[in-house]
Amino acid sequence: MNTLVITIISLCAIGIVSAIILYVVAQKFKVEEDPRIDIVEGLLPGANCGGCGYPGCRGLAEAAVKSDTMDGIMCPVGGSVTMQKVAAALGREVAEQTPKIAVVRCNGSCENRPRTSQYDGARSCAIEHNLYVGDTACSFGCLGCGDCVSACPFDAIHMNEKTGLPEVDDAKCVACGACVKACPRNIIELRNKGPKDRRVFVSCVNKDKGGVARKACQVACIGCMKCAKECPFEAITVENNLAYIDYSKCRLCRKCVSVCPTGAIHEVNFPARKITTDTPKTEVKSNVVNVPQTEATRTTAEVKPEKAVPAAEETAKPVERQEIKTTETVKPVETAKPVEEATEKMPEKTQEEKTATQQEIDFKI
């Protein structure tokens, strides 16, 4: 019995001494944490997606508290509204940032890219990219295994069964960048949403020459530079046989879309274009001859017309009869004579006159 009591007492003593030692060590080596970190973390959405570039929402909160400014600190899930709350809690000002969205820069669907081989193995873009070029002749396009779909924590990307390409849901995408990191061929990029979610982008990443790229895909960028020449804002450049759009200069005029011969430049969320029928202009020629004006015509043209007399006054005036007096005597009209009497009184032609008239007739003939 005494042995059991001694054992219990010794164990309690050891526990108490260990607790005291741990407490002293913790107080001596403790790291004081800013209480604002917990406040900022509570304002964040808690998705822990890593789209901000920090290891979770806790890492973003620590960076925001330790930093003197809010430049470069952005939560893509919460957006500008959340960052304004964080800035207000820290007593700082945050610049309004343009919302972004994920864009798939590949339009090589099953119809546009003919299949040259068949892959039989693990369905992973990373594995397939490391093993070989792919099941098409394009070594830059989407592999279609869906690594981006699996990486998205917000269910904002889905594979289209008809085209074999991933499609982004604008309503769900928060631009966390998880799909960008998961794509081994870097065809997914974060781009500005633009006003009214309208955007123009080059849906191709093929850097081969125009002929090679066109054989691999019907809608590939061939580097013809028509878009760069047509752009009035100099927002498009062509490097390595591929067109790039500078979104700081782009004004969404869509002239590049209309001149692209392969349809590699896409427009999203724009209203339908109005179909205008160009009617040929016909020139109407007048048959009026320009007559030179004489002095008489000029004077008549310059004469001002008199004031019109009302119709009631014209009808009221009686018409006066005027007698025309003539001084010449009027001869009585002779009655018509028959043709026979007229011909009898006509003098007959002499023989010389008849021969002269006959010679004139013969001469004319």
Coordinates of C-alpha atoms in Angstrom, one line a residue, residues 70-353:
M70 CA -1.2 47.2 -49.6
D71 CA 0.6 47.1 -53.0
G72 CA 0.9 43.7 -54.4
I73 CA -1.4 42.1 -51.8
M74 CA -4.7 40.9 -53.3
C75 CA -7.2 38.3 -52.5
P76 CA -8.6 37.0 -55.8
V77 CA -11.5 35.3 -54.1
G78 CA -12.7 38.2 -52.0
G79 CA -11.9 40.8 -54.6
S80 CA -11.7 44.5 -54.1
V81 CA -14.5 44.6 -51.5
T82 CA -12.6 42.3 -49.1
M83 CA -9.4 44.1 -49.6
Q84 CA -11.1 47.4 -48.7
K85 CA -12.3 45.9 -45.5
V86 CA -8.7 44.7 -44.7
A87 CA -7.3 48.1 -45.5
A88 CA -9.9 49.8 -43.3
A89 CA -9.0 47.4 -40.4
L90 CA -5.3 48.3 -40.8
G91 CA -5.9 52.0 -41.3
R92 CA -4.5 52.0 -44.9
E93 CA -5.6 52.8 -48.4
V94 CA -5.8 50.2 -51.1
A95 CA -5.8 50.9 -54.8
E96 CA -8.7 49.6 -56.8
Q97 CA -7.5 46.6 -58.8
T98 CA -9.0 45.4 -62.1
P99 CA -10.8 42.0 -61.7
K100 CA -9.3 39.1 -63.6
I101 CA -10.5 35.9 -65.0
A102 CA -8.9 32.7 -66.4
V103 CA -8.7 32.5 -70.2
V104 CA -8.0 29.3 -72.1
R105 CA -5.8 30.3 -75.1
C106 CA -6.5 27.3 -77.2
N107 CA -9.2 26.6 -79.8
G108 CA -7.9 23.4 -81.1
S109 CA -11.1 21.4 -80.9
C110 CA -11.6 17.9 -82.3
E111 CA -12.7 19.4 -85.6
N112 CA -9.9 22.0 -85.8
R113 CA -7.0 19.6 -84.9
P114 CA -6.9 16.3 -86.6
R115 CA -5.7 13.4 -84.4
T116 CA -2.4 11.8 -85.5
S117 CA -2.0 9.2 -82.7
Q118 CA -3.8 7.7 -79.7
Y119 CA -2.6 7.9 -76.2
D120 CA -3.1 4.9 -73.9
G121 CA -2.0 5.5 -70.4
A122 CA -2.7 7.6 -67.3
R123 CA -5.1 10.4 -68.0
S124 CA -2.9 13.3 -66.7
C125 CA -1.8 16.3 -68.7
A126 CA 1.5 16.5 -66.7
I127 CA 2.3 12.8 -67.5
E128 CA 1.3 13.0 -71.1
H129 CA 3.2 16.2 -71.6
N130 CA 6.4 14.7 -70.3
L131 CA 6.0 11.5 -72.3
Y132 CA 5.4 12.8 -75.9
V133 CA 4.0 15.6 -78.0
G134 CA 0.4 14.6 -77.8
D135 CA -2.3 12.9 -79.9
T136 CA -2.3 15.8 -82.4
A137 CA 0.4 17.5 -84.6
C138 CA 0.3 20.6 -82.4
S139 CA 2.9 20.5 -79.6
F140 CA 1.6 23.6 -77.9
G141 CA -2.2 23.0 -77.6
C142 CA -4.4 21.6 -74.9
L143 CA -3.9 17.9 -74.1
G144 CA -7.5 17.6 -72.8
C145 CA -6.9 15.4 -69.8
G146 CA -8.5 17.9 -67.3
D147 CA -5.7 18.6 -64.8
C148 CA -7.1 22.2 -64.6
V149 CA -10.6 20.9 -63.8
S150 CA -9.2 18.8 -60.9
A151 CA -7.1 21.7 -59.6
C152 CA -9.9 24.3 -59.5
P153 CA -11.3 24.5 -55.9
F154 CA -14.4 26.5 -57.0
D155 CA -15.7 24.1 -59.7
A156 CA -15.3 26.9 -62.3
I157 CA -13.8 24.8 -65.1
H158 CA -15.4 22.0 -67.0
M159 CA -14.4 19.9 -70.0
N160 CA -16.5 20.2 -73.1
E161 CA -17.2 16.7 -74.5
K162 CA -17.8 17.9 -78.0
T163 CA -14.7 20.1 -78.4
G164 CA -12.4 18.3 -75.9
L165 CA -11.3 21.7 -74.4
P166 CA -11.8 23.2 -71.0
E167 CA -14.4 26.0 -70.6
V168 CA -14.3 28.6 -67.8
D169 CA -17.5 29.6 -66.0
D170 CA -17.4 33.4 -65.7
A171 CA -19.8 33.4 -62.7
K172 CA -17.7 31.0 -60.6
C173 CA -14.1 31.9 -61.6
V174 CA -12.4 34.0 -59.0
A175 CA -9.0 34.1 -60.7
C176 CA -7.2 32.1 -58.0
G177 CA -4.7 30.9 -60.5
A178 CA -4.9 27.2 -59.5
C179 CA -5.7 26.2 -63.1
V180 CA -2.8 28.3 -64.4
K181 CA -0.3 26.4 -62.2
A182 CA -1.8 23.0 -63.1
C183 CA -1.5 23.4 -66.9
P184 CA 1.8 22.1 -68.1
R185 CA 1.6 23.9 -71.4
N186 CA 0.7 27.3 -70.0
I187 CA -2.3 27.8 -72.2
I188 CA -4.4 29.2 -69.3
E189 CA -3.7 32.8 -68.3
L190 CA -5.3 35.3 -66.0
R191 CA -6.5 38.3 -68.0
N192 CA -8.5 41.4 -67.2
K193 CA -12.2 41.0 -67.3
G194 CA -12.7 44.4 -69.1
P195 CA -15.7 46.6 -69.0
K196 CA -19.0 44.6 -68.9
D197 CA -16.8 41.5 -68.8
R198 CA -15.9 42.0 -72.5
R199 CA -12.5 40.9 -73.6
V200 CA -10.5 40.2 -76.7
F201 CA -7.6 37.6 -76.7
V202 CA -5.5 35.5 -79.0
S203 CA -6.8 31.9 -78.6
C204 CA -3.5 30.3 -79.7
V205 CA 0.0 29.6 -78.2
N206 CA 1.5 27.9 -81.3
K207 CA 4.9 29.4 -82.1
D208 CA 5.6 27.4 -85.2
K209 CA 5.8 29.1 -88.6
G210 CA 2.5 29.9 -90.3
G211 CA 2.5 26.9 -92.7
V212 CA 3.3 24.4 -90.0
A213 CA 0.9 25.8 -87.5
R214 CA -1.9 25.9 -90.1
K215 CA -1.4 22.2 -91.0
A216 CA -1.6 21.2 -87.3
C217 CA -4.6 23.4 -86.5
Q218 CA -7.1 25.2 -88.8
V219 CA -7.5 28.1 -86.4
A220 CA -3.9 28.6 -85.4
C221 CA -2.2 32.0 -85.4
I222 CA 0.1 32.1 -88.5
G223 CA 1.9 35.3 -87.6
C224 CA 0.6 37.2 -90.7
M225 CA 0.7 40.6 -88.8
K226 CA -2.6 41.7 -90.3
C227 CA -4.0 42.3 -86.8
A228 CA -0.9 44.4 -85.8
K229 CA -1.2 46.5 -88.9
E230 CA -5.0 47.0 -88.5
C231 CA -4.9 48.0 -84.8
P232 CA -5.1 51.8 -84.5
F233 CA -3.8 51.8 -80.9
E234 CA -0.6 49.7 -81.5
A235 CA -1.7 47.2 -78.9
I236 CA -0.7 44.1 -80.9
T237 CA 2.8 42.8 -81.5
V238 CA 3.9 39.6 -83.2
E239 CA 6.8 37.7 -81.7
N240 CA 8.0 34.2 -82.5
N241 CA 5.2 33.9 -85.1
L242 CA 2.5 34.6 -82.5
A243 CA 0.4 37.7 -81.8
Y244 CA 0.3 39.3 -78.3
I245 CA -2.2 41.9 -77.1
D246 CA -1.1 44.6 -74.7
Y247 CA -4.3 45.1 -72.6
S248 CA -3.0 48.5 -71.3
K249 CA -3.4 49.8 -74.8
C250 CA -6.3 47.8 -76.1
R251 CA -9.6 49.7 -76.5
L252 CA -11.7 46.7 -77.6
C253 CA -12.4 48.1 -81.0
R254 CA -12.4 44.5 -82.4
K255 CA -10.8 45.4 -85.7
C256 CA -8.2 42.7 -85.2
V257 CA -11.0 40.1 -84.9
S258 CA -12.5 41.0 -88.2
V259 CA -9.2 40.9 -90.2
C260 CA -7.8 37.7 -88.7
P261 CA -7.8 35.1 -91.6
T262 CA -7.9 32.0 -89.3
G263 CA -10.2 33.3 -86.6
A264 CA -7.5 32.9 -83.9
I265 CA -8.5 36.1 -82.1
H266 CA -11.7 35.7 -80.1
E267 CA -14.2 38.2 -78.6
V268 CA -16.2 37.4 -75.5
N269 CA -19.5 39.0 -74.2
F270 CA -19.8 41.5 -77.1
P271 CA -23.2 42.2 -78.7
A272 CA -23.9 40.7 -82.1
R273 CA -22.5 42.6 -85.0
K274 CA -25.0 44.4 -87.2
I275 CA -25.1 43.1 -90.7
T276 CA -24.9 46.0 -93.1
T277 CA -25.7 45.6 -96.8
D278 CA -23.6 47.9 -99.0
T279 CA -25.9 49.3 -101.7
P280 CA -24.1 50.7 -104.8
K281 CA -24.4 54.4 -105.2
T282 CA -26.1 55.4 -108.5
E283 CA -25.3 58.8 -110.0
V284 CA -28.4 60.5 -111.4
K285 CA -27.6 62.5 -114.6
S286 CA -29.9 65.3 -115.4
N287 CA -30.9 66.1 -119.0
V288 CA -31.1 69.8 -118.3
V289 CA -28.8 71.9 -120.6
N290 CA -27.1 74.8 -119.0
V291 CA -28.2 77.7 -121.1
P292 CA -26.0 80.8 -120.8
Q293 CA -27.9 83.7 -119.3
T294 CA -28.4 86.8 -121.4
E295 CA -29.2 90.2 -120.2
A296 CA -32.9 89.6 -120.9
T297 CA -33.0 86.4 -118.9
R298 CA -31.1 88.0 -116.0
T299 CA -33.5 90.9 -115.9
T300 CA -36.5 88.6 -115.9
A301 CA -35.0 86.5 -113.2
E302 CA -34.3 89.5 -111.0
V303 CA -37.8 90.9 -111.3
K304 CA -39.7 90.2 -108.2
P305 CA -43.2 88.7 -108.6
E306 CA -46.1 90.9 -107.7
K307 CA -48.2 90.1 -104.7
A308 CA -50.8 87.6 -105.4
V309 CA -54.3 89.0 -105.6
P310 CA -56.9 87.1 -103.5
A311 CA -59.2 84.9 -105.5
A312 CA -62.3 86.7 -104.1
E313 CA -61.1 90.1 -105.5
E314 CA -60.5 88.6 -109.0
T315 CA -63.9 87.1 -109.2
A316 CA -65.6 90.3 -108.0
K317 CA -64.2 92.5 -110.8
P318 CA -66.5 92.4 -114.0
V319 CA -64.9 91.7 -117.3
E320 CA -64.9 94.7 -119.5
R321 CA -65.5 94.4 -123.2
Q322 CA -63.0 96.1 -125.5
E323 CA -63.6 97.0 -129.1
I324 CA -60.7 96.7 -131.5
K325 CA -60.6 99.4 -134.1
T326 CA -58.8 98.7 -137.4
T327 CA -58.1 101.3 -140.1
E328 CA -57.3 98.8 -142.9
T329 CA -60.1 97.6 -145.1
V330 CA -60.9 94.0 -145.0
K331 CA -61.0 92.3 -148.3
P332 CA -63.7 89.7 -148.9
V333 CA -62.6 86.1 -148.9
E334 CA -62.5 84.6 -152.3
T335 CA -64.2 81.2 -152.8
A336 CA -62.0 78.3 -153.8
K337 CA -61.8 77.6 -157.5
P338 CA -61.7 74.1 -159.0
V339 CA -58.4 72.6 -159.9
E340 CA -59.2 72.4 -163.6
E341 CA -59.7 76.2 -163.8
A342 CA -56.5 76.8 -162.0
T343 CA -54.5 74.6 -164.2
E344 CA -55.9 76.1 -167.3
K345 CA -54.8 79.6 -166.3
M346 CA -51.2 78.5 -165.6
P347 CA -48.8 79.4 -168.4
E348 CA -47.4 76.5 -170.3
K349 CA -43.6 75.8 -170.3
T350 CA -41.6 76.3 -173.4
Q351 CA -39.7 73.6 -175.1
E352 CA -36.4 75.0 -173.8
E353 CA -37.5 75.0 -170.2

